């Protein structure tokens, strides 16, 4: 059962910001209206979020190197699309990590830049990978099967749900928008990895090479949906400065 609110201004609880009624202000530890005990708890959870992001960045680096490397060798555009999305997630995760570090010190200024970079990279990924896949398909290029590619996809199927649950949990508890956004990307990556694994397994077991292009289309559809949702959402991060207060978005 939830404890009674400890803050009469924003209704944050001692170990949760999930029901906060003043999110713009309380997303910044330096200007939070809550007690010192609550602020200290939130900073501990934010530091835990940083640790999760470090683990996520390490795994995403493996995905990028493995997917793009094997994709180039085997001619698999499904692997290239997956690796390209993983690269976007690395950049987004790096920006989120910097934001979390600033958040624990009382700064919330990095969020808008995080959103802009992520949106641009997601949109750029679609024509690059999609165009290459179409060209290869109509010119008769057939991707080869790859056990290494299957291993990368299987690893993602196992790892990404764990990262998603951890990021979402900390993000909800601390009302940390960047971490919640990154959690959604981890969930999307998991769905992509399922499509990738299915396509690679079918090609490996039955030699049906065109399935790789179908998997590419599914992955790019997820990327497109992710991009559309990102542009539909308003900026999640008000530009703030602990010495100047909240500034209007730029």
mmCIF file of C-alpha atoms in Angstrom:
data_model
loop_
_atom_site.group_PDB
_atom_site.id
_atom_site.type_symbol
_atom_site.label_atom_id
_atom_site.label_comp_id
_atom_site.label_asym_id
_atom_site.label_seq_id
_atom_site.Cartn_x
_atom_site.Cartn_y
_atom_site.Cartn_z
ATOM 1 C CA UNK A 1 0.000 0.000 0.000
ATOM 2 C CA UNK A 2 1.273 3.492 -0.862
ATOM 3 C CA UNK A 3 2.296 5.758 1.976
ATOM 4 C CA UNK A 4 0.651 9.144 2.379
ATOM 5 C CA UNK A 5 2.090 12.012 0.323
ATOM 6 C CA UNK A 6 5.045 13.718 1.960
ATOM 7 C CA UNK A 7 4.837 16.861 -0.153
ATOM 8 C CA UNK A 8 1.710 19.017 0.021
ATOM 9 C CA UNK A 9 2.746 20.913 -3.124
ATOM 10 C CA UNK A 10 3.355 18.128 -5.652
ATOM 11 C CA UNK A 11 2.145 14.972 -3.820
ATOM 12 C CA UNK A 12 5.409 13.080 -4.353
ATOM 13 C CA UNK A 13 5.792 10.160 -1.975
ATOM 14 C CA UNK A 14 8.881 9.288 -0.010
ATOM 15 C CA UNK A 15 9.992 6.634 -2.502
ATOM 16 C CA UNK A 16 8.105 7.554 -5.663
ATOM 17 C CA UNK A 17 7.632 10.488 -8.043
ATOM 18 C CA UNK A 18 5.127 8.551 -10.167
ATOM 19 C CA UNK A 19 2.097 10.539 -8.944
ATOM 20 C CA UNK A 20 3.847 13.906 -9.002
ATOM 21 C CA UNK A 21 1.493 16.814 -9.781
ATOM 22 C CA UNK A 22 4.258 19.314 -10.557
ATOM 23 C CA UNK A 23 6.438 17.396 -12.995
ATOM 24 C CA UNK A 24 8.193 20.327 -14.666
ATOM 25 C CA UNK A 25 9.571 21.522 -11.351
ATOM 26 C CA UNK A 26 10.166 18.198 -9.640
ATOM 27 C CA UNK A 27 12.068 16.715 -12.580
ATOM 28 C CA UNK A 28 14.904 18.962 -11.413
ATOM 29 C CA UNK A 29 16.377 17.940 -8.061
ATOM 30 C CA UNK A 30 17.817 21.397 -7.425
ATOM 31 C CA UNK A 31 14.413 23.110 -7.536
ATOM 32 C CA UNK A 32 12.295 20.275 -6.127
ATOM 33 C CA UNK A 33 9.752 21.266 -3.478
ATOM 34 C CA UNK A 34 10.014 17.887 -1.713
ATOM 35 C CA UNK A 35 11.949 17.038 1.445
ATOM 36 C CA UNK A 36 15.652 16.295 1.562
ATOM 37 C CA UNK A 37 14.905 12.622 2.307
ATOM 38 C CA UNK A 38 12.854 12.293 -0.864
ATOM 39 C CA UNK A 39 15.449 14.132 -2.953
ATOM 40 C CA UNK A 40 18.214 11.884 -1.595
ATOM 41 C CA UNK A 41 16.164 8.775 -2.451
ATOM 42 C CA UNK A 42 15.558 10.046 -5.966
ATOM 43 C CA UNK A 43 19.230 10.721 -6.558
ATOM 44 C CA UNK A 44 20.102 7.166 -5.467
ATOM 45 C CA UNK A 45 17.596 5.764 -7.981
ATOM 46 C CA UNK A 46 18.921 8.075 -10.698
ATOM 47 C CA UNK A 47 22.432 6.749 -10.035
ATOM 48 C CA UNK A 48 21.041 3.229 -10.408
ATOM 49 C CA UNK A 49 19.570 4.345 -13.717
ATOM 50 C CA UNK A 50 23.038 5.465 -14.810
ATOM 51 C CA UNK A 51 24.372 1.976 -14.029
ATOM 52 C CA UNK A 52 21.606 0.395 -16.120
ATOM 53 C CA UNK A 53 22.446 2.775 -18.972
ATOM 54 C CA UNK A 54 26.114 1.771 -18.824
ATOM 55 C CA UNK A 55 25.130 -1.890 -19.105
ATOM 56 C CA UNK A 56 22.785 -1.007 -21.961
ATOM 57 C CA UNK A 57 25.505 0.908 -23.807
ATOM 58 C CA UNK A 58 27.873 -2.042 -23.481
ATOM 59 C CA UNK A 59 25.354 -4.456 -24.951
ATOM 60 C CA UNK A 60 24.311 -2.056 -27.705
ATOM 61 C CA UNK A 61 27.972 -1.727 -28.733
ATOM 62 C CA UNK A 62 28.071 -5.513 -29.147
ATOM 63 C CA UNK A 63 24.882 -5.327 -31.222
ATOM 64 C CA UNK A 64 26.252 -2.607 -33.488
ATOM 65 C CA UNK A 65 29.592 -4.313 -34.121
ATOM 66 C CA UNK A 66 28.056 -7.755 -34.521
ATOM 67 C CA UNK A 67 25.015 -6.784 -36.607
ATOM 68 C CA UNK A 68 26.725 -4.377 -38.988
ATOM 69 C CA UNK A 69 29.873 -6.501 -39.308
ATOM 70 C CA UNK A 70 28.010 -9.738 -40.024
ATOM 71 C CA UNK A 71 25.459 -7.875 -42.138
ATOM 72 C CA UNK A 72 28.162 -6.518 -44.430
ATOM 73 C CA UNK A 73 29.818 -9.932 -44.758
ATOM 74 C CA UNK A 74 26.592 -11.852 -45.394
ATOM 75 C CA UNK A 75 24.697 -9.181 -47.329
ATOM 76 C CA UNK A 76 21.855 -9.207 -44.799
ATOM 77 C CA UNK A 77 19.980 -5.908 -44.792
ATOM 78 C CA UNK A 78 17.927 -7.123 -41.845
ATOM 79 C CA UNK A 79 21.141 -7.230 -39.798
ATOM 80 C CA UNK A 80 22.212 -3.846 -41.172
ATOM 81 C CA UNK A 81 18.848 -2.301 -40.280
ATOM 82 C CA UNK A 82 19.023 -3.797 -36.802
ATOM 83 C CA UNK A 83 22.594 -2.574 -36.365
ATOM 84 C CA UNK A 84 21.652 0.893 -37.581
ATOM 85 C CA UNK A 85 18.846 1.123 -35.043
ATOM 86 C CA UNK A 86 21.232 -0.108 -32.357
ATOM 87 C CA UNK A 87 23.618 2.702 -33.303
ATOM 88 C CA UNK A 88 20.793 5.205 -32.856
ATOM 89 C CA UNK A 89 20.065 3.666 -29.463
ATOM 90 C CA UNK A 90 23.726 3.997 -28.459
ATOM 91 C CA UNK A 91 23.690 7.716 -29.222
ATOM 92 C CA UNK A 92 20.349 8.134 -27.483
ATOM 93 C CA UNK A 93 21.542 6.079 -24.509
ATOM 94 C CA UNK A 94 24.727 8.129 -24.256
ATOM 95 C CA UNK A 95 22.701 11.339 -24.245
ATOM 96 C CA UNK A 96 20.328 9.852 -21.667
ATOM 97 C CA UNK A 97 23.281 8.893 -19.467
ATOM 98 C CA UNK A 98 24.636 12.436 -19.594
ATOM 99 C CA UNK A 99 21.169 13.727 -18.746
ATOM 100 C CA UNK A 100 20.890 11.371 -15.764
ATOM 101 C CA UNK A 101 24.263 12.475 -14.458
ATOM 102 C CA UNK A 102 23.168 16.097 -14.733
ATOM 103 C CA UNK A 103 19.794 15.251 -13.182
ATOM 104 C CA UNK A 104 21.451 13.826 -10.076
ATOM 105 C CA UNK A 105 23.378 17.088 -9.780
ATOM 106 C CA UNK A 106 20.239 19.197 -10.305
ATOM 107 C CA UNK A 107 20.345 19.957 -14.035
ATOM 108 C CA UNK A 108 17.705 19.126 -16.629
ATOM 109 C CA UNK A 109 19.081 21.022 -19.621
ATOM 110 C CA UNK A 110 20.265 18.123 -21.777
ATOM 111 C CA UNK A 111 16.871 16.558 -22.493
ATOM 112 C CA UNK A 112 15.736 18.593 -25.480
ATOM 113 C CA UNK A 113 19.014 17.957 -27.302
ATOM 114 C CA UNK A 114 18.561 14.241 -26.637
ATOM 115 C CA UNK A 115 15.140 14.252 -28.306
ATOM 116 C CA UNK A 116 16.300 16.201 -31.358
ATOM 117 C CA UNK A 117 19.268 13.930 -32.041
ATOM 118 C CA UNK A 118 17.216 10.752 -31.605
ATOM 119 C CA UNK A 119 14.403 11.940 -33.874
ATOM 120 C CA UNK A 120 16.805 12.927 -36.656
ATOM 121 C CA UNK A 121 18.754 9.667 -36.547
ATOM 122 C CA UNK A 122 15.624 7.508 -36.506
ATOM 123 C CA UNK A 123 14.216 9.250 -39.570
ATOM 124 C CA UNK A 124 17.552 9.087 -41.429
ATOM 125 C CA UNK A 125 17.771 5.334 -40.873
ATOM 126 C CA UNK A 126 14.644 4.529 -42.904
ATOM 127 C CA UNK A 127 15.673 5.754 -46.409
ATOM 128 C CA UNK A 128 19.286 4.603 -46.032
ATOM 129 C CA UNK A 129 18.518 0.992 -45.117
ATOM 130 C CA UNK A 130 15.247 0.798 -47.043
ATOM 131 C CA UNK A 131 16.796 2.126 -50.248
ATOM 132 C CA UNK A 132 19.714 -0.270 -50.008
ATOM 133 C CA UNK A 133 17.427 -3.233 -49.398
ATOM 134 C CA UNK A 134 15.226 -2.381 -52.384
ATOM 135 C CA UNK A 135 18.245 -1.974 -54.651
ATOM 136 C CA UNK A 136 19.690 -5.319 -53.567
ATOM 137 C CA UNK A 137 16.361 -7.097 -53.948
ATOM 138 C CA UNK A 138 15.695 -5.879 -57.480
ATOM 139 C CA UNK A 139 19.286 -6.474 -58.606
ATOM 140 C CA UNK A 140 19.141 -10.079 -57.428
ATOM 141 C CA UNK A 141 21.451 -9.924 -54.404
ATOM 142 C CA UNK A 142 20.643 -12.794 -52.029
ATOM 143 C CA UNK A 143 21.826 -12.588 -48.416
ATOM 144 C CA UNK A 144 23.731 -15.554 -47.004
ATOM 145 C CA UNK A 145 22.733 -17.323 -43.803
ATOM 146 C CA UNK A 146 24.815 -16.579 -40.715
ATOM 147 C CA UNK A 147 25.158 -18.320 -37.354
ATOM 148 C CA UNK A 148 26.864 -15.231 -35.926
ATOM 149 C CA UNK A 149 23.882 -13.118 -36.930
ATOM 150 C CA UNK A 150 21.542 -15.589 -35.244
ATOM 151 C CA UNK A 151 23.666 -15.402 -32.080
ATOM 152 C CA UNK A 152 23.443 -11.588 -32.017
ATOM 153 C CA UNK A 153 19.663 -11.663 -32.511
ATOM 154 C CA UNK A 154 19.215 -14.336 -29.832
ATOM 155 C CA UNK A 155 21.311 -12.312 -27.395
ATOM 156 C CA UNK A 156 19.120 -9.260 -28.010
ATOM 157 C CA UNK A 157 15.959 -11.311 -27.421
ATOM 158 C CA UNK A 158 17.337 -12.292 -24.002
ATOM 159 C CA UNK A 159 18.947 -9.008 -22.899
ATOM 160 C CA UNK A 160 16.567 -6.298 -24.124
ATOM 161 C CA UNK A 161 13.506 -7.267 -22.005
ATOM 162 C CA UNK A 162 15.657 -7.082 -18.863
ATOM 163 C CA UNK A 163 16.938 -3.615 -19.774
ATOM 164 C CA UNK A 164 13.418 -2.473 -20.665
ATOM 165 C CA UNK A 165 11.986 -3.535 -17.289
ATOM 166 C CA UNK A 166 14.839 -1.907 -15.341
ATOM 167 C CA UNK A 167 14.678 1.393 -17.249
ATOM 168 C CA UNK A 168 10.896 1.597 -17.096
ATOM 169 C CA UNK A 169 10.822 0.859 -13.370
ATOM 170 C CA UNK A 170 13.374 3.512 -12.420
ATOM 171 C CA UNK A 171 11.921 5.984 -14.921
ATOM 172 C CA UNK A 172 8.412 5.681 -13.486
ATOM 173 C CA UNK A 173 9.547 5.879 -9.873
ATOM 174 C CA UNK A 174 11.673 8.981 -10.440
ATOM 175 C CA UNK A 175 9.477 10.665 -13.077
ATOM 176 C CA UNK A 176 12.545 10.685 -15.354
ATOM 177 C CA UNK A 177 11.300 11.269 -18.912
ATOM 178 C CA UNK A 178 14.582 10.473 -20.729
ATOM 179 C CA UNK A 179 14.817 7.083 -19.037
ATOM 180 C CA UNK A 180 11.204 6.288 -19.912
ATOM 181 C CA UNK A 181 11.891 7.205 -23.547
ATOM 182 C CA UNK A 182 14.948 4.974 -23.558
ATOM 183 C CA UNK A 183 12.883 2.151 -22.046
ATOM 184 C CA UNK A 184 10.458 2.383 -24.974
ATOM 185 C CA UNK A 185 13.384 2.104 -27.376
ATOM 186 C CA UNK A 186 14.590 -1.011 -25.550
ATOM 187 C CA UNK A 187 11.123 -2.556 -25.886
ATOM 188 C CA UNK A 188 11.081 -1.719 -29.606
ATOM 189 C CA UNK A 189 14.549 -3.225 -29.991
ATOM 190 C CA UNK A 190 13.252 -6.439 -28.429
ATOM 191 C CA UNK A 191 10.428 -6.648 -30.979
ATOM 192 C CA UNK A 192 12.900 -5.950 -33.778
ATOM 193 C CA UNK A 193 15.193 -8.692 -32.516
ATOM 194 C CA UNK A 194 12.298 -11.176 -32.643
ATOM 195 C CA UNK A 195 11.667 -10.288 -36.298
ATOM 196 C CA UNK A 196 15.389 -10.480 -37.043
ATOM 197 C CA UNK A 197 15.817 -13.841 -35.311
ATOM 198 C CA UNK A 198 12.839 -15.312 -37.152
ATOM 199 C CA UNK A 199 14.118 -14.150 -40.542
ATOM 200 C CA UNK A 200 17.666 -15.358 -39.952
ATOM 201 C CA UNK A 201 16.520 -18.762 -38.676
ATOM 202 C CA UNK A 202 14.237 -19.340 -41.666
ATOM 203 C CA UNK A 203 17.024 -18.402 -44.075
ATOM 204 C CA UNK A 204 19.512 -20.631 -42.245
ATOM 205 C CA UNK A 205 17.242 -23.673 -41.895
ATOM 206 C CA UNK A 206 15.338 -23.550 -45.183
ATOM 207 C CA UNK A 207 17.476 -21.362 -47.448
ATOM 208 C CA UNK A 208 14.648 -18.886 -48.121
ATOM 209 C CA UNK A 209 16.750 -15.766 -48.638
ATOM 210 C CA UNK A 210 13.930 -13.334 -49.431
ATOM 211 C CA UNK A 211 12.738 -13.665 -45.817
ATOM 212 C CA UNK A 212 15.679 -11.422 -44.903
ATOM 213 C CA UNK A 213 14.076 -8.595 -46.896
ATOM 214 C CA UNK A 214 10.739 -9.254 -45.194
ATOM 215 C CA UNK A 215 12.472 -9.009 -41.812
ATOM 216 C CA UNK A 216 14.097 -5.760 -42.969
ATOM 217 C CA UNK A 217 10.666 -4.342 -43.816
ATOM 218 C CA UNK A 218 9.296 -5.335 -40.393
ATOM 219 C CA UNK A 219 12.252 -3.748 -38.591
ATOM 220 C CA UNK A 220 11.954 -0.523 -40.598
ATOM 221 C CA UNK A 221 8.214 -0.464 -39.861
ATOM 222 C CA UNK A 222 9.054 -0.474 -36.150
ATOM 223 C CA UNK A 223 11.589 2.307 -36.730
ATOM 224 C CA UNK A 224 8.996 4.327 -38.649
ATOM 225 C CA UNK A 225 6.413 3.883 -35.894
ATOM 226 C CA UNK A 226 9.000 4.887 -33.303
ATOM 227 C CA UNK A 227 9.898 7.985 -35.337
ATOM 228 C CA UNK A 228 6.265 9.017 -35.808
ATOM 229 C CA UNK A 229 5.515 8.685 -32.103
ATOM 230 C CA UNK A 230 8.644 10.672 -31.246
ATOM 231 C CA UNK A 231 7.550 13.586 -33.452
ATOM 232 C CA UNK A 232 3.967 13.498 -32.187
ATOM 233 C CA UNK A 233 5.022 13.800 -28.566
ATOM 234 C CA UNK A 234 5.797 17.252 -27.164
ATOM 235 C CA UNK A 235 9.251 17.859 -25.736
ATOM 236 C CA UNK A 236 9.562 15.827 -22.547
ATOM 237 C CA UNK A 237 12.356 17.899 -21.071
ATOM 238 C CA UNK A 238 11.847 21.519 -20.028
ATOM 239 C CA UNK A 239 15.108 23.421 -20.265
ATOM 240 C CA UNK A 240 15.996 24.262 -16.720
ATOM 241 C CA UNK A 241 18.822 25.810 -14.830
ATOM 242 C CA UNK A 242 19.096 25.529 -11.042
ATOM 243 C CA UNK A 243 20.165 29.172 -10.829
ATOM 244 C CA UNK A 244 17.663 30.643 -13.278
ATOM 245 C CA UNK A 245 14.570 28.435 -12.961
ATOM 246 C CA UNK A 246 12.610 26.990 -15.834
ATOM 247 C CA UNK A 247 13.250 28.399 -19.303
ATOM 248 C CA UNK A 248 10.952 28.079 -22.309
ATOM 249 C CA UNK A 249 11.788 25.359 -24.844
ATOM 250 C CA UNK A 250 14.122 26.371 -27.644
#
